[in-house]
PDB file of C-alpha atoms in Angstrom:
ATOM      1  CA  GLN A   1     182.157 191.299  58.201  1.00 79.00           C
ATOM      2  CA  LEU A   2     182.051 188.031  56.585  1.00 85.00           C
ATOM      3  CA  GLN A   3     180.204 188.016  53.581  1.00 95.00           C
ATOM      4  CA  LEU A   4     179.640 186.210  50.390  1.00 97.00           C
ATOM      5  CA  VAL A   5     178.767 187.881  47.152  1.00 97.00           C
ATOM      6  CA  GLU A   6     177.668 186.308  44.033  1.00 98.00           C
ATOM      7  CA  SER A   7     177.880 187.822  40.702  1.00 98.00           C
ATOM      8  CA  GLY A   8     177.493 186.937  36.798  1.00 98.00           C
ATOM      9  CA  GLY A   9     173.842 186.460  36.858  1.00 98.00           C
ATOM     10  CA  GLY A  10     171.386 188.005  33.826  1.00 98.00           C
ATOM     11  CA  LEU A  11     169.196 187.531  30.879  1.00 98.00           C
ATOM     12  CA  VAL A  12     170.307 184.503  28.446  1.00 98.00           C
ATOM     13  CA  GLN A  13     168.495 182.603  25.339  1.00 98.00           C
ATOM     14  CA  PRO A  14     168.015 178.668  25.955  1.00 98.00           C
ATOM     15  CA  GLY A  15     171.137 177.352  24.783  1.00 98.00           C
ATOM     16  CA  GLY A  16     173.429 180.026  25.891  1.00 98.00           C
ATOM     17  CA  SER A  17     175.843 180.086  28.618  1.00 98.00           C
ATOM     18  CA  LEU A  18     176.428 182.131  31.917  1.00 98.00           C
ATOM     19  CA  LYS A  19     179.449 182.201  34.693  1.00 98.00           C
ATOM     20  CA  LEU A  20     178.538 182.767  38.200  1.00 98.00           C
ATOM     21  CA  SER A  21     181.077 183.924  40.788  1.00 98.00           C
ATOM     22  CA  CYS A  22     181.183 183.603  44.442  1.00 98.00           C
ATOM     23  CA  ALA A  23     183.645 185.873  46.232  1.00 98.00           C
ATOM     24  CA  ALA A  24     184.270 185.978  50.152  1.00 96.00           C
ATOM     25  CA  SER A  25     184.993 188.990  52.226  1.00 94.00           C
ATOM     26  CA  GLY A  26     186.498 189.220  55.580  1.00 91.00           C
ATOM     27  CA  PHE A  27     187.318 185.424  55.752  1.00 91.00           C
ATOM     28  CA  THR A  28     189.584 183.208  53.413  1.00 94.00           C
ATOM     29  CA  LEU A  29     187.809 179.986  51.576  1.00 94.00           C
ATOM     30  CA  ASP A  30     190.887 178.030  51.936  1.00 94.00           C
ATOM     31  CA  TYR A  31     189.352 175.539  54.400  1.00 94.00           C
ATOM     32  CA  TYR A  32     185.692 176.065  53.381  1.00 96.00           C
ATOM     33  CA  SER A  33     183.532 173.688  51.252  1.00 97.00           C
ATOM     34  CA  VAL A  34     181.313 175.698  49.129  1.00 98.00           C
ATOM     35  CA  GLY A  35     177.981 174.830  47.609  1.00 98.00           C
ATOM     36  CA  TRP A  36     175.648 176.507  44.931  1.00 98.00           C
ATOM     37  CA  PHE A  37     171.718 176.693  45.514  1.00 98.00           C
ATOM     38  CA  ARG A  38     169.078 178.040  43.612  1.00 98.00           C
ATOM     39  CA  GLN A  39     165.041 179.014  43.918  1.00 98.00           C
ATOM     40  CA  ALA A  40     162.549 179.477  41.435  1.00 97.00           C
ATOM     41  CA  PRO A  41     159.309 181.000  42.295  1.00 92.00           C
ATOM     42  CA  GLY A  42     157.044 179.001  44.222  1.00 95.00           C
ATOM     43  CA  LYS A  43     159.667 176.257  44.716  1.00 97.00           C
ATOM     44  CA  GLU A  44     161.720 175.053  47.387  1.00 97.00           C
ATOM     45  CA  ARG A  45     165.502 175.911  47.541  1.00 97.00           C
ATOM     46  CA  GLU A  46     167.456 173.203  45.443  1.00 97.00           C
ATOM     47  CA  GLY A  47     171.089 172.311  46.034  1.00 98.00           C
ATOM     48  CA  VAL A  48     172.675 172.389  42.512  1.00 98.00           C
ATOM     49  CA  SER A  49     176.703 171.568  43.220  1.00 98.00           C
ATOM     50  CA  CYS A  50     179.283 171.467  45.694  1.00 98.00           C
ATOM     51  CA  ILE A  51     183.049 171.553  46.122  1.00 98.00           C
ATOM     52  CA  SER A  52     185.635 170.489  48.385  1.00 98.00           C
ATOM     53  CA  SER A  53     187.943 172.991  50.288  1.00 97.00           C
ATOM     54  CA  SER A  54     190.900 172.016  48.040  1.00 96.00           C
ATOM     55  CA  GLY A  55     188.925 171.635  44.827  1.00 96.00           C
ATOM     56  CA  GLY A  56     189.343 167.858  44.431  1.00 96.00           C
ATOM     57  CA  ASN A  57     186.144 166.911  45.059  1.00 98.00           C
ATOM     58  CA  THR A  58     182.699 167.989  43.324  1.00 98.00           C
ATOM     59  CA  ASN A  59     179.260 166.831  42.869  1.00 98.00           C
ATOM     60  CA  TYR A  60     176.205 167.986  41.172  1.00 98.00           C
ATOM     61  CA  ALA A  61     172.385 167.672  41.051  1.00 98.00           C
ATOM     62  CA  ASP A  62     170.935 165.250  38.231  1.00 98.00           C
ATOM     63  CA  SER A  63     169.138 168.147  36.525  1.00 98.00           C
ATOM     64  CA  VAL A  64     172.723 169.905  35.697  1.00 98.00           C
ATOM     65  CA  LYS A  65     175.059 167.061  35.110  1.00 98.00           C
ATOM     66  CA  GLY A  66     177.244 167.457  32.246  1.00 98.00           C
ATOM     67  CA  ARG A  67     175.973 171.104  31.857  1.00 98.00           C
ATOM     68  CA  PHE A  68     177.447 172.912  34.884  1.00 98.00           C
ATOM     69  CA  THR A  69     180.825 172.925  36.333  1.00 98.00           C
ATOM     70  CA  ILE A  70     181.811 174.061  39.693  1.00 98.00           C
ATOM     71  CA  SER A  71     185.426 175.423  40.387  1.00 98.00           C
ATOM     72  CA  ARG A  72     187.332 177.476  42.607  1.00 98.00           C
ATOM     73  CA  ASP A  73     190.272 179.782  42.842  1.00 96.00           C
ATOM     74  CA  ASN A  74     191.671 179.925  46.444  1.00 93.00           C
ATOM     75  CA  ALA A  75     194.075 182.491  45.530  1.00 95.00           C
ATOM     76  CA  LYS A  76     191.386 184.933  44.451  1.00 97.00           C
ATOM     77  CA  ASN A  77     188.890 183.626  47.097  1.00 96.00           C
ATOM     78  CA  THR A  78     186.391 182.890  44.814  1.00 97.00           C
ATOM     79  CA  VAL A  79     183.962 179.847  43.529  1.00 98.00           C
ATOM     80  CA  TYR A  80     182.522 179.567  40.009  1.00 98.00           C
ATOM     81  CA  LEU A  81     179.553 178.031  38.692  1.00 98.00           C
ATOM     82  CA  GLN A  82     180.215 177.793  34.425  1.00 98.00           C
ATOM     83  CA  MET A  83     176.368 177.045  33.520  1.00 98.00           C
ATOM     84  CA  ASN A  84     176.484 175.899  29.615  1.00 98.00           C
ATOM     85  CA  SER A  85     173.247 174.614  27.285  1.00 98.00           C
ATOM     86  CA  LEU A  86     171.166 176.836  29.790  1.00 98.00           C
ATOM     87  CA  LYS A  87     167.137 175.870  29.640  1.00 98.00           C
ATOM     88  CA  PRO A  88     164.099 177.751  30.820  1.00 98.00           C
ATOM     89  CA  GLU A  89     163.914 175.744  33.852  1.00 97.00           C
ATOM     90  CA  ASP A  90     167.282 176.684  35.230  1.00 98.00           C
ATOM     91  CA  THR A  91     165.608 180.103  35.848  1.00 98.00           C
ATOM     92  CA  ALA A  92     166.109 181.103  39.781  1.00 98.00           C
ATOM     93  CA  VAL A  93     168.004 183.029  41.957  1.00 98.00           C
ATOM     94  CA  TYR A  94     171.308 181.514  42.637  1.00 98.00           C
ATOM     95  CA  TYR A  95     173.004 181.251  45.972  1.00 98.00           C
ATOM     96  CA  CYS A  96     176.425 180.313  47.326  1.00 98.00           C
ATOM     97  CA  ALA A  97     177.354 179.016  50.860  1.00 98.00           C
ATOM     98  CA  ALA A  98     180.484 178.225  52.731  1.00 97.00           C
ATOM     99  CA  VAL A  99     181.178 176.111  55.901  1.00 97.00           C
ATOM    100  CA  GLN A 100     184.658 175.311  57.412  1.00 96.00           C
ATOM    101  CA  LEU A 101     184.987 171.876  56.480  1.00 96.00           C
ATOM    102  CA  SER A 102     187.201 169.747  54.136  1.00 95.00           C
ATOM    103  CA  TYR A 103     184.091 168.328  51.982  1.00 96.00           C
ATOM    104  CA  HIS A 104     180.404 168.863  52.678  1.00 95.00           C
ATOM    105  CA  CYS A 105     177.452 168.740  50.060  1.00 96.00           C
ATOM    106  CA  GLY A 106     174.587 169.269  52.450  1.00 95.00           C
ATOM    107  CA  ASN A 107     171.858 172.005  53.334  1.00 94.00           C
ATOM    108  CA  GLU A 108     173.757 172.988  56.530  1.00 95.00           C
ATOM    109  CA  TYR A 109     176.111 175.794  55.812  1.00 97.00           C
ATOM    110  CA  ASP A 110     177.403 178.901  58.157  1.00 96.00           C
ATOM    111  CA  TYR A 111     177.643 181.550  55.608  1.00 96.00           C
ATOM    112  CA  TRP A 112     175.002 182.536  52.538  1.00 97.00           C
ATOM    113  CA  GLY A 113     175.391 185.315  49.792  1.00 97.00           C
ATOM    114  CA  GLN A 114     172.357 187.345  49.098  1.00 97.00           C
ATOM    115  CA  GLY A 115     172.029 185.522  45.464  1.00 98.00           C
ATOM    116  CA  THR A 116     172.210 186.556  41.794  1.00 98.00           C
ATOM    117  CA  GLN A 117     168.988 186.333  39.140  1.00 98.00           C
ATOM    118  CA  VAL A 118     169.363 183.878  36.468  1.00 98.00           C
ATOM    119  CA  THR A 119     166.527 184.233  33.819  1.00 98.00           C
ATOM    120  CA  VAL A 120     166.793 181.652  30.881  1.00 98.00           C
ATOM    121  CA  SER A 121     163.991 183.009  28.195  1.00 97.00           C
ATOM    122  CA  SER A 122     163.612 183.654  24.517  1.00 94.00           C
TER     123      SER A 122
END
């Protein structure tokens, strides 16, 4: 089976940090662009960040620029999302997705994870 599994979510206070992981199983991520998305209750799914297959190119939504950092370790078949200075409005289910392209930052991906809950609250 070809799967992506997110982990690292949880409850954190405003101003805190979390690091999410997106691990692939059944295939290797070496030639895949990966994106992070999030969806809050009552809202549409929102693109958060994306990264090229080599890790050399990245992009971020305006709402998270300067606070979130996407990275990858292809040897570990894993992509990360470091989230700092978290705000209550960051509360959402976070998903990762992959597509076999060198660099892609749209909404069209072939593989999706099940999501991990991030809650920012005092």
